[in-house]
JSON list of C-alpha atoms in Angstrom, two decimals:
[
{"chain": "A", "resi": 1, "resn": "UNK", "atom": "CA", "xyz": [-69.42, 64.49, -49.49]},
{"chain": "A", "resi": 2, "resn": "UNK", "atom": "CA", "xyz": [-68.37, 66.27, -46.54]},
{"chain": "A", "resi": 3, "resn": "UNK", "atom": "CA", "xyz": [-67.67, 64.77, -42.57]},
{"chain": "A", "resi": 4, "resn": "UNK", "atom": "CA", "xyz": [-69.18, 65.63, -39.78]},
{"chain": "A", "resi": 5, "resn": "UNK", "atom": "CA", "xyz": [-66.71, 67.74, -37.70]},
{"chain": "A", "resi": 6, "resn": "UNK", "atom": "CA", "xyz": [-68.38, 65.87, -34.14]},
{"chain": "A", "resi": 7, "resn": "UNK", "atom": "CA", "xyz": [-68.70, 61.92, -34.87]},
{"chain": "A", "resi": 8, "resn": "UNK", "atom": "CA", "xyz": [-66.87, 61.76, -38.50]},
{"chain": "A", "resi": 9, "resn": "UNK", "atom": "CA", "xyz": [-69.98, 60.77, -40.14]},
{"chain": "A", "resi": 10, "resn": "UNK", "atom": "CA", "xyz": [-70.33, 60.55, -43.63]},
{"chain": "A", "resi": 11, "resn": "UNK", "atom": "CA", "xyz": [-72.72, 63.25, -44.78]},
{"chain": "A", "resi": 12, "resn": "UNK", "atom": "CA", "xyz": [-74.13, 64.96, -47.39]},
{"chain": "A", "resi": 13, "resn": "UNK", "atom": "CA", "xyz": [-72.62, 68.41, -49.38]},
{"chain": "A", "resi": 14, "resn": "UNK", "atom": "CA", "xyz": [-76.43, 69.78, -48.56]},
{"chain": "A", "resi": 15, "resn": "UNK", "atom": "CA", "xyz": [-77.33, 68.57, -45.15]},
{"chain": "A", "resi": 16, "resn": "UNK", "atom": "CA", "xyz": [-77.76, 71.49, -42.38]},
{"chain": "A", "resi": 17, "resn": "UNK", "atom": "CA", "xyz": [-77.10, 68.18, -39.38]},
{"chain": "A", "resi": 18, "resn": "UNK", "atom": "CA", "xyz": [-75.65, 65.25, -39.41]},
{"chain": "A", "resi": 19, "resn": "UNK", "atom": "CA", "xyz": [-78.14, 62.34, -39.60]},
{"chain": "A", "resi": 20, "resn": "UNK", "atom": "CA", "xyz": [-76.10, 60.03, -36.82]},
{"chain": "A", "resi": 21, "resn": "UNK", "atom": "CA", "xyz": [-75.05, 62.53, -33.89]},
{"chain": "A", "resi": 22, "resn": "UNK", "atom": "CA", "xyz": [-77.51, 65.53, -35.21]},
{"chain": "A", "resi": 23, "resn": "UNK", "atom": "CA", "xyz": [-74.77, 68.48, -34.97]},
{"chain": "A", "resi": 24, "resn": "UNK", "atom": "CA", "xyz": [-75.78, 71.61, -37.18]},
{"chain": "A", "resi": 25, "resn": "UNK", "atom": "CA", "xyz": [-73.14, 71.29, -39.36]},
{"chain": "A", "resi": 26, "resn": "UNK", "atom": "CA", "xyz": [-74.33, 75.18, -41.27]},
{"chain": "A", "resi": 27, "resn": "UNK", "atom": "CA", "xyz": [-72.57, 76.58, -38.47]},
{"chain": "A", "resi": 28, "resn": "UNK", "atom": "CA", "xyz": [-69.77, 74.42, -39.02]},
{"chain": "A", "resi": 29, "resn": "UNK", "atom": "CA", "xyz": [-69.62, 75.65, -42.84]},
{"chain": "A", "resi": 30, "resn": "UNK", "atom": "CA", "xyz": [-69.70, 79.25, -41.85]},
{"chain": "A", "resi": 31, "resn": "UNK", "atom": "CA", "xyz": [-67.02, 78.92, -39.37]},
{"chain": "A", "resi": 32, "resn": "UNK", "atom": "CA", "xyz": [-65.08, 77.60, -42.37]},
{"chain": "A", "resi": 33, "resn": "UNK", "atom": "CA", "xyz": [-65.81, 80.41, -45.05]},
{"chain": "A", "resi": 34, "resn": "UNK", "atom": "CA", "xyz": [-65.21, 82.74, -41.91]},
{"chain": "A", "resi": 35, "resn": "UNK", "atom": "CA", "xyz": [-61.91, 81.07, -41.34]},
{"chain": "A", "resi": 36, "resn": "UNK", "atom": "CA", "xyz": [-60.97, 81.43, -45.18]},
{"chain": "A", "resi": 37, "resn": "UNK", "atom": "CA", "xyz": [-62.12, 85.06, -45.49]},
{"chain": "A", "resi": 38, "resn": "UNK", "atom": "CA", "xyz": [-60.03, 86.04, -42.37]},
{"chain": "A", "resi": 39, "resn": "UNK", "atom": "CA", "xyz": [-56.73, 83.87, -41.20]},
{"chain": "A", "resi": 40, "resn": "UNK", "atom": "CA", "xyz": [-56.98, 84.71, -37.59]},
{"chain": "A", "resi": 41, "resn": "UNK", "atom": "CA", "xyz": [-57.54, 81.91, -35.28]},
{"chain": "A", "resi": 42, "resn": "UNK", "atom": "CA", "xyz": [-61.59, 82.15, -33.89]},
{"chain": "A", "resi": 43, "resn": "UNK", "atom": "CA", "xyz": [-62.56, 80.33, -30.93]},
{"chain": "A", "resi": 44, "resn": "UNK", "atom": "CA", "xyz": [-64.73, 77.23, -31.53]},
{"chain": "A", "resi": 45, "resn": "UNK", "atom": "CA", "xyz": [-68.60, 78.05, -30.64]},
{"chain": "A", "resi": 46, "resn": "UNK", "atom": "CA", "xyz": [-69.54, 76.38, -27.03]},
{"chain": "A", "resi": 47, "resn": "UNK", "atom": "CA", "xyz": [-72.86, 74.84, -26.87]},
{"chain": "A", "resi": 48, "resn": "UNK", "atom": "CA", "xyz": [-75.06, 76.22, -24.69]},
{"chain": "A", "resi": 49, "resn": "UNK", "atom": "CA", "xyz": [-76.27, 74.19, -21.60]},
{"chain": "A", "resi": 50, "resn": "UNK", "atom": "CA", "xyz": [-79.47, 72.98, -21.27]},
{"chain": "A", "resi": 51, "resn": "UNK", "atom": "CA", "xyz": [-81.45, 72.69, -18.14]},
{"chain": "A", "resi": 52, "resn": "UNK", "atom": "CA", "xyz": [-82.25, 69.31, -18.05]},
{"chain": "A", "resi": 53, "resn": "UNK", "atom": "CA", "xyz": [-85.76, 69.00, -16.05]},
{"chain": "A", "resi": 54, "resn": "UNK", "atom": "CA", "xyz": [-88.41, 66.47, -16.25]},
{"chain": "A", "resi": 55, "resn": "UNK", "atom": "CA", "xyz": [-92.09, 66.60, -15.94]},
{"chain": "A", "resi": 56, "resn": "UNK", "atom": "CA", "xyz": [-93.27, 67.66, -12.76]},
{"chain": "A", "resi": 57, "resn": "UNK", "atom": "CA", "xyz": [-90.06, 68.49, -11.41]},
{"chain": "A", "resi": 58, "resn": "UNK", "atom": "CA", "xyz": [-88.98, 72.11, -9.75]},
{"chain": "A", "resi": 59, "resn": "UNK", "atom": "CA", "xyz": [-86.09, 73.87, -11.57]},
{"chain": "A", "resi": 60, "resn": "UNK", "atom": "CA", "xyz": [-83.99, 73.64, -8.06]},
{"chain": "A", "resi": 61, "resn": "UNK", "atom": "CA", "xyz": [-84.34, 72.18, -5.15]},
{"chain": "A", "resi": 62, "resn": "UNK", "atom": "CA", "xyz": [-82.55, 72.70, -2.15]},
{"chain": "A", "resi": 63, "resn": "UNK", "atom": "CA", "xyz": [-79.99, 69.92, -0.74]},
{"chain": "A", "resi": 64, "resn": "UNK", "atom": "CA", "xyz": [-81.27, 67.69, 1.28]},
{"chain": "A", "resi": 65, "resn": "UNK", "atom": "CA", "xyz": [-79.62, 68.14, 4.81]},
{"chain": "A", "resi": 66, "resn": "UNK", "atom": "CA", "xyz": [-80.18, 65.48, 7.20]},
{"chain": "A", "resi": 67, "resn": "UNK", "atom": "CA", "xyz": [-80.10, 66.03, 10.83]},
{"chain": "A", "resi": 68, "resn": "UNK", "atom": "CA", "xyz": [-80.24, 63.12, 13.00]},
{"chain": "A", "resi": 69, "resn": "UNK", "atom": "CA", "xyz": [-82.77, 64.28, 15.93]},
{"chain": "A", "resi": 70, "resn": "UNK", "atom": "CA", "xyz": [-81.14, 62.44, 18.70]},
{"chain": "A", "resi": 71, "resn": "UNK", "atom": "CA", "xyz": [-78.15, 64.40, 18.48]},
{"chain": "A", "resi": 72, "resn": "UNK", "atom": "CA", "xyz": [-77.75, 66.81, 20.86]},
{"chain": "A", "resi": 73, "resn": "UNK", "atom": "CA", "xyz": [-73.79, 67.90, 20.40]},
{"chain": "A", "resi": 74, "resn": "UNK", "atom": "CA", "xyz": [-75.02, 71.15, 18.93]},
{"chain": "A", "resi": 75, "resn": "UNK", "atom": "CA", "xyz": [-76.52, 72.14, 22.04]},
{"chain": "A", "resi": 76, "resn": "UNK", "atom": "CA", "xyz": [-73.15, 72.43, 24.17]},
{"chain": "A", "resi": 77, "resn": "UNK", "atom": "CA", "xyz": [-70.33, 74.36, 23.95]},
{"chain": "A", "resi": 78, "resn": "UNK", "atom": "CA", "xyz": [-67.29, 73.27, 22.13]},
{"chain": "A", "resi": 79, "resn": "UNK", "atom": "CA", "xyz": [-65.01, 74.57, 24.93]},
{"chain": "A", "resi": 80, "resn": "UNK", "atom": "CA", "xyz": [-67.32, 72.51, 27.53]},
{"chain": "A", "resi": 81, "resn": "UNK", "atom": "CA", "xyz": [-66.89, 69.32, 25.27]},
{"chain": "A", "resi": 82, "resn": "UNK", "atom": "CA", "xyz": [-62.93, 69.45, 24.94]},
{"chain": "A", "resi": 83, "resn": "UNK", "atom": "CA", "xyz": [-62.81, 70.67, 28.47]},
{"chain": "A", "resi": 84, "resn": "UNK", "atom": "CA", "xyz": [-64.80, 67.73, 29.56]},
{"chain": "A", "resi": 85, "resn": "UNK", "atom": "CA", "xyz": [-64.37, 64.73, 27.69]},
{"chain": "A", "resi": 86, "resn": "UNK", "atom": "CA", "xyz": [-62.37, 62.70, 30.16]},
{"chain": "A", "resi": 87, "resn": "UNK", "atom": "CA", "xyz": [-64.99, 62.90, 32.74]},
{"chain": "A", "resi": 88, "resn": "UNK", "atom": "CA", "xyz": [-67.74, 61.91, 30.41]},
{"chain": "A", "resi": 89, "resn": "UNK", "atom": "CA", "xyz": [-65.93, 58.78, 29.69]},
{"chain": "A", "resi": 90, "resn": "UNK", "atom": "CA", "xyz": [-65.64, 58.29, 33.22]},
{"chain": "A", "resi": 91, "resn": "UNK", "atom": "CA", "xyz": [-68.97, 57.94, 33.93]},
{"chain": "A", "resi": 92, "resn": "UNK", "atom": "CA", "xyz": [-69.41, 55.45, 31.63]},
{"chain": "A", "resi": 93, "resn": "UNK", "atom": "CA", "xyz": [-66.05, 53.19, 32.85]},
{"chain": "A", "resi": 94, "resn": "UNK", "atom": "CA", "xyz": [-66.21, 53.71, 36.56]},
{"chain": "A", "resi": 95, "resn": "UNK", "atom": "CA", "xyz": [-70.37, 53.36, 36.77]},
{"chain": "A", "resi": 96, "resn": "UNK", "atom": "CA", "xyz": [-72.54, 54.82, 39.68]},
{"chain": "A", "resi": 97, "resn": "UNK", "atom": "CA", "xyz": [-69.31, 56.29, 41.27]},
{"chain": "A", "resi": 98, "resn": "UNK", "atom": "CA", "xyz": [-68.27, 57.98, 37.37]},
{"chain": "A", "resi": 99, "resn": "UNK", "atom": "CA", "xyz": [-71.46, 59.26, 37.55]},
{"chain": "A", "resi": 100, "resn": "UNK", "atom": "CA", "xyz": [-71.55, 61.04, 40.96]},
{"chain": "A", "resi": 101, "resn": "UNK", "atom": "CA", "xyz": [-68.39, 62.38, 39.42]},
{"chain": "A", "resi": 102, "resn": "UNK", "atom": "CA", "xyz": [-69.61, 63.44, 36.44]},
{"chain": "A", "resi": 103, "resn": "UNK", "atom": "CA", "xyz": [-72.89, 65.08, 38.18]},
{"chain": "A", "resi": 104, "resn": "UNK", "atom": "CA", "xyz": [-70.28, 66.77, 40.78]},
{"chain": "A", "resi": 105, "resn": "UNK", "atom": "CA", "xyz": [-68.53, 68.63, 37.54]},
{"chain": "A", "resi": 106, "resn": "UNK", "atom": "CA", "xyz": [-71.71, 70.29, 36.98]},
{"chain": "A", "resi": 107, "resn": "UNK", "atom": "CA", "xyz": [-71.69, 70.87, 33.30]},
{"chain": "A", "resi": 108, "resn": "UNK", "atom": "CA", "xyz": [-73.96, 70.34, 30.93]},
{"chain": "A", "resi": 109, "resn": "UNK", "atom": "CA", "xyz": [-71.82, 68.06, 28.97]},
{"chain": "A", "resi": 110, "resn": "UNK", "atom": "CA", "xyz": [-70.95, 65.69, 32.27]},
{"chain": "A", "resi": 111, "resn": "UNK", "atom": "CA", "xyz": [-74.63, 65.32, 33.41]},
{"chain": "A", "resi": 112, "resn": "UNK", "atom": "CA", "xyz": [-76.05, 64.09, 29.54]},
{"chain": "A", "resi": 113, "resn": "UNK", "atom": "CA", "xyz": [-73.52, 61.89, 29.78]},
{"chain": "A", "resi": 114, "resn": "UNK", "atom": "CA", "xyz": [-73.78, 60.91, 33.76]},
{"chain": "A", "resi": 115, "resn": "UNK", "atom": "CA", "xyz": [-77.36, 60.26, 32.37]},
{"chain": "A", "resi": 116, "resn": "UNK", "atom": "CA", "xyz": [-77.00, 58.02, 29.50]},
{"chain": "A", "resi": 117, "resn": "UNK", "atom": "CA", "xyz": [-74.83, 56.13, 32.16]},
{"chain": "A", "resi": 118, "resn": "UNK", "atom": "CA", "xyz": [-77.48, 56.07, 34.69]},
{"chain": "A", "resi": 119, "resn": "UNK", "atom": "CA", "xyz": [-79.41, 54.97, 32.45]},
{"chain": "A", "resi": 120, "resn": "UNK", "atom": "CA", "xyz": [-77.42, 51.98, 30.87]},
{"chain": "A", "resi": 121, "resn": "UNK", "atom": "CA", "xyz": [-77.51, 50.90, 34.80]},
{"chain": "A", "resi": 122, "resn": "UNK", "atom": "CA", "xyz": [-80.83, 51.03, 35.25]},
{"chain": "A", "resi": 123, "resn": "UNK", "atom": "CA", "xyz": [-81.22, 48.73, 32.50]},
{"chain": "A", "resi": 124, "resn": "UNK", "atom": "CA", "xyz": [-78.12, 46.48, 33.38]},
{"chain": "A", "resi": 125, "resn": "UNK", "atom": "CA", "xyz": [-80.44, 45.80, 36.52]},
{"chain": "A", "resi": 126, "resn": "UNK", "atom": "CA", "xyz": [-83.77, 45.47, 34.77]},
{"chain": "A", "resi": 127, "resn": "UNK", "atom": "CA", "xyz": [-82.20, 42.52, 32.44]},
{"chain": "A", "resi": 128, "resn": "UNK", "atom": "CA", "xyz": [-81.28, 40.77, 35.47]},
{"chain": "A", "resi": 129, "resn": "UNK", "atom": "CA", "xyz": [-85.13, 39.88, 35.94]},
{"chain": "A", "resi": 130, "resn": "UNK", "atom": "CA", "xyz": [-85.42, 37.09, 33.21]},
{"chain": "A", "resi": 131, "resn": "UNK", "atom": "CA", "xyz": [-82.43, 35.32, 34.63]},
{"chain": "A", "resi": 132, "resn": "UNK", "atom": "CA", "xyz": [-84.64, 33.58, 37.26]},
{"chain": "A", "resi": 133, "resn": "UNK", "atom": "CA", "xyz": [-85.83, 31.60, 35.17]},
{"chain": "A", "resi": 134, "resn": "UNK", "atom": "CA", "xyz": [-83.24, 28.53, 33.86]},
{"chain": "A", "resi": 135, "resn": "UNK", "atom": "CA", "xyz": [-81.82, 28.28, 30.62]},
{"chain": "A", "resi": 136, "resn": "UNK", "atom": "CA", "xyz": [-84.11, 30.43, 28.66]},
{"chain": "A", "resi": 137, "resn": "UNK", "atom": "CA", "xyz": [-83.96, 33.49, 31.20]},
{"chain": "A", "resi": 138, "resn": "UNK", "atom": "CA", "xyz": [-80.26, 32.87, 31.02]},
{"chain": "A", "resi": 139, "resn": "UNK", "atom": "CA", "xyz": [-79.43, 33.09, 27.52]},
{"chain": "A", "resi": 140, "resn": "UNK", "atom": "CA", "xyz": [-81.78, 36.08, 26.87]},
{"chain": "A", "resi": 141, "resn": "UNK", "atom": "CA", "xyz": [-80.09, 38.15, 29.84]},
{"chain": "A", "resi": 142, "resn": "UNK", "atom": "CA", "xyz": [-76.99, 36.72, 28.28]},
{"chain": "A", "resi": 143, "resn": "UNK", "atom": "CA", "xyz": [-78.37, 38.24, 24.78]},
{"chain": "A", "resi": 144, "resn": "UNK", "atom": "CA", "xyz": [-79.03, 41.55, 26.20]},
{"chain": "A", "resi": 145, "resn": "UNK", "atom": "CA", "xyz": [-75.95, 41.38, 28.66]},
{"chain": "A", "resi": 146, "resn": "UNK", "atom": "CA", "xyz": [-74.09, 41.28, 24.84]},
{"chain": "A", "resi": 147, "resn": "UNK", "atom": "CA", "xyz": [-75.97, 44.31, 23.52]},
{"chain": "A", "resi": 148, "resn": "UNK", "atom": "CA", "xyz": [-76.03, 46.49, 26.78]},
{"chain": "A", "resi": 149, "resn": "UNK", "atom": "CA", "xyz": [-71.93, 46.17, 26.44]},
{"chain": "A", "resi": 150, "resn": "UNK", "atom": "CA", "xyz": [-71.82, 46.96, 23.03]},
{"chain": "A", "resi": 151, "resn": "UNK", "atom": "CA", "xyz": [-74.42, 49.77, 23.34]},
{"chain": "A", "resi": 152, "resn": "UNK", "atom": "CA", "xyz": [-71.91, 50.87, 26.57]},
{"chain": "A", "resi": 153, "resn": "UNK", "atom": "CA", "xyz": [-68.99, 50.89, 23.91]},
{"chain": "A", "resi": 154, "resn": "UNK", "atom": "CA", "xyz": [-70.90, 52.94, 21.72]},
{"chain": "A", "resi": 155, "resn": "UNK", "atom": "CA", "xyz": [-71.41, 55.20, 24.03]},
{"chain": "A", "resi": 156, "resn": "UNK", "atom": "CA", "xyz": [-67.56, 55.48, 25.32]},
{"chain": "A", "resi": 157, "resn": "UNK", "atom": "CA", "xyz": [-66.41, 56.13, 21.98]},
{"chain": "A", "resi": 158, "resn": "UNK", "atom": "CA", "xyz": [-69.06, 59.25, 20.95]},
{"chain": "A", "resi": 159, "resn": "UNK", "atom": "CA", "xyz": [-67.99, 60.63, 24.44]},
{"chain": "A", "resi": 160, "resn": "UNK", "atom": "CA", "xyz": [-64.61, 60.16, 23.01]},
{"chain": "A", "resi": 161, "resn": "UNK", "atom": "CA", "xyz": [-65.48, 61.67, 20.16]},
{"chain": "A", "resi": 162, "resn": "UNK", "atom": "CA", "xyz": [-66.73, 65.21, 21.95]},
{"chain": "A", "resi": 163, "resn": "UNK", "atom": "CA", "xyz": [-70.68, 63.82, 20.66]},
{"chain": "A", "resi": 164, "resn": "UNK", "atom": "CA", "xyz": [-73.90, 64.13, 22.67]},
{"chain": "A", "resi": 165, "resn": "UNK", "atom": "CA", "xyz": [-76.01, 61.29, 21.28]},
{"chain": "A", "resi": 166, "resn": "UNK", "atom": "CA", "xyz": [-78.99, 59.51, 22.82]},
{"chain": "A", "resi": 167, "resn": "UNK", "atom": "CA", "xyz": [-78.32, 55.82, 23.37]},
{"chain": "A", "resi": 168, "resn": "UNK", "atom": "CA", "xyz": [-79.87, 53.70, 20.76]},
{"chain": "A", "resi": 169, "resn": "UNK", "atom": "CA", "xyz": [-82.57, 51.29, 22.27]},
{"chain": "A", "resi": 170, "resn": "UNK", "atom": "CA", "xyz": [-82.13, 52.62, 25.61]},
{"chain": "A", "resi": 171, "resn": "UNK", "atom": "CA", "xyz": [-83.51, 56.04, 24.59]},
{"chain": "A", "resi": 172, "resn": "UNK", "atom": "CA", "xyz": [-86.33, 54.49, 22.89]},
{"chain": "A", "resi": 173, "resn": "UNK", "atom": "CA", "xyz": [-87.52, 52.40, 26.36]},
{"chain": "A", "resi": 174, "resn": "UNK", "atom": "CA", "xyz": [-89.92, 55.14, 27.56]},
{"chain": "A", "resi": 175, "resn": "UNK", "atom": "CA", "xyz": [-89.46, 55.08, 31.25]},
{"chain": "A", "resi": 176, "resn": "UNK", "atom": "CA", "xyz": [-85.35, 55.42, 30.74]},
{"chain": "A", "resi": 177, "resn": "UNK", "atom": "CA", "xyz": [-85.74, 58.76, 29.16]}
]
């Protein structure tokens, strides 16, 4: 009885594979009377790889890119964003007057982002309205005081970052945009 030269199987003197890993072991054997014939060292013989493809499926496909559609960075120029950044962030820290600011600049970059701080403004006023009424109108403008301030940090730390990024929720509140 021979082995099997890929999972050390026990096989027989006969067999063309092995019956537990399935290895042609006849090319094995001729490798072996080649190797006894002539003494020089032959590289092993490399499997060949095999598409692997399932039913229904195309041979490639291209890689899924994913571009988020309410980012408008692309649009500017890099030298406007790094020229610029300090100025966006302004109108976002020092409100109506960072804006004025930012709109004074005159680039593209400043006035998205004296925007997106007009806009978090606007709706810094508009939550306001439910706090006439006691306790309940209190703890939602509280509620939405919470998530204007954290959408406002958000939106510091993308200007920071040189991005140009509509404001979640805000941007989706149809007469803000």
């Amino acid at each position: 009885m021979k082995t099997c030269p890929n999972c050390g199987n026990q096989i027989a003197d006969d067999a063309a594979f092995c019956n537990n890993c399935g290895v042609s072991v006849t090319v094995n054997q001729q490798a072996e009377s080649a190797q006894a014939t002539n003494p020089q060292p032959q590289p092993a013989p490399q499997p060949q790889p095999q598409a692997q493809q399932s039913y229904g499926q195309a041979p490639y496909q291209q890689p899924l890119v994913y571009s988020d559609p309410k980012d408008h960075t692309k649009e500017f120029d890099a030298q406007d964003i790094a020229d610029n950044r300090i100025i966006a962030i302004a109108a976002y820290l020092f409100g109506i007057i960072g804006v004025l600011v930012a709109f004074i600049a005159g680039t593209p970059f400043t006035r998205f982002h004296a925007r997106n701080s007009l806009r978090i403004s606007i709706a810094a006023i508009i939550i306001l309205i439910p706090s006439i009424i006691p306790f309940l109108g209190w703890l939602v403008t509280g509620i939405c005081a919470a998530i204007l301030g954290v959408i406002k940090i958000v939106a510091i730390v993308w200007a920071c970052m040189g991005k140009a990024k509509e404001l979640p929720i805000i941007s989706d509140i149809g007469f803000l945009s």
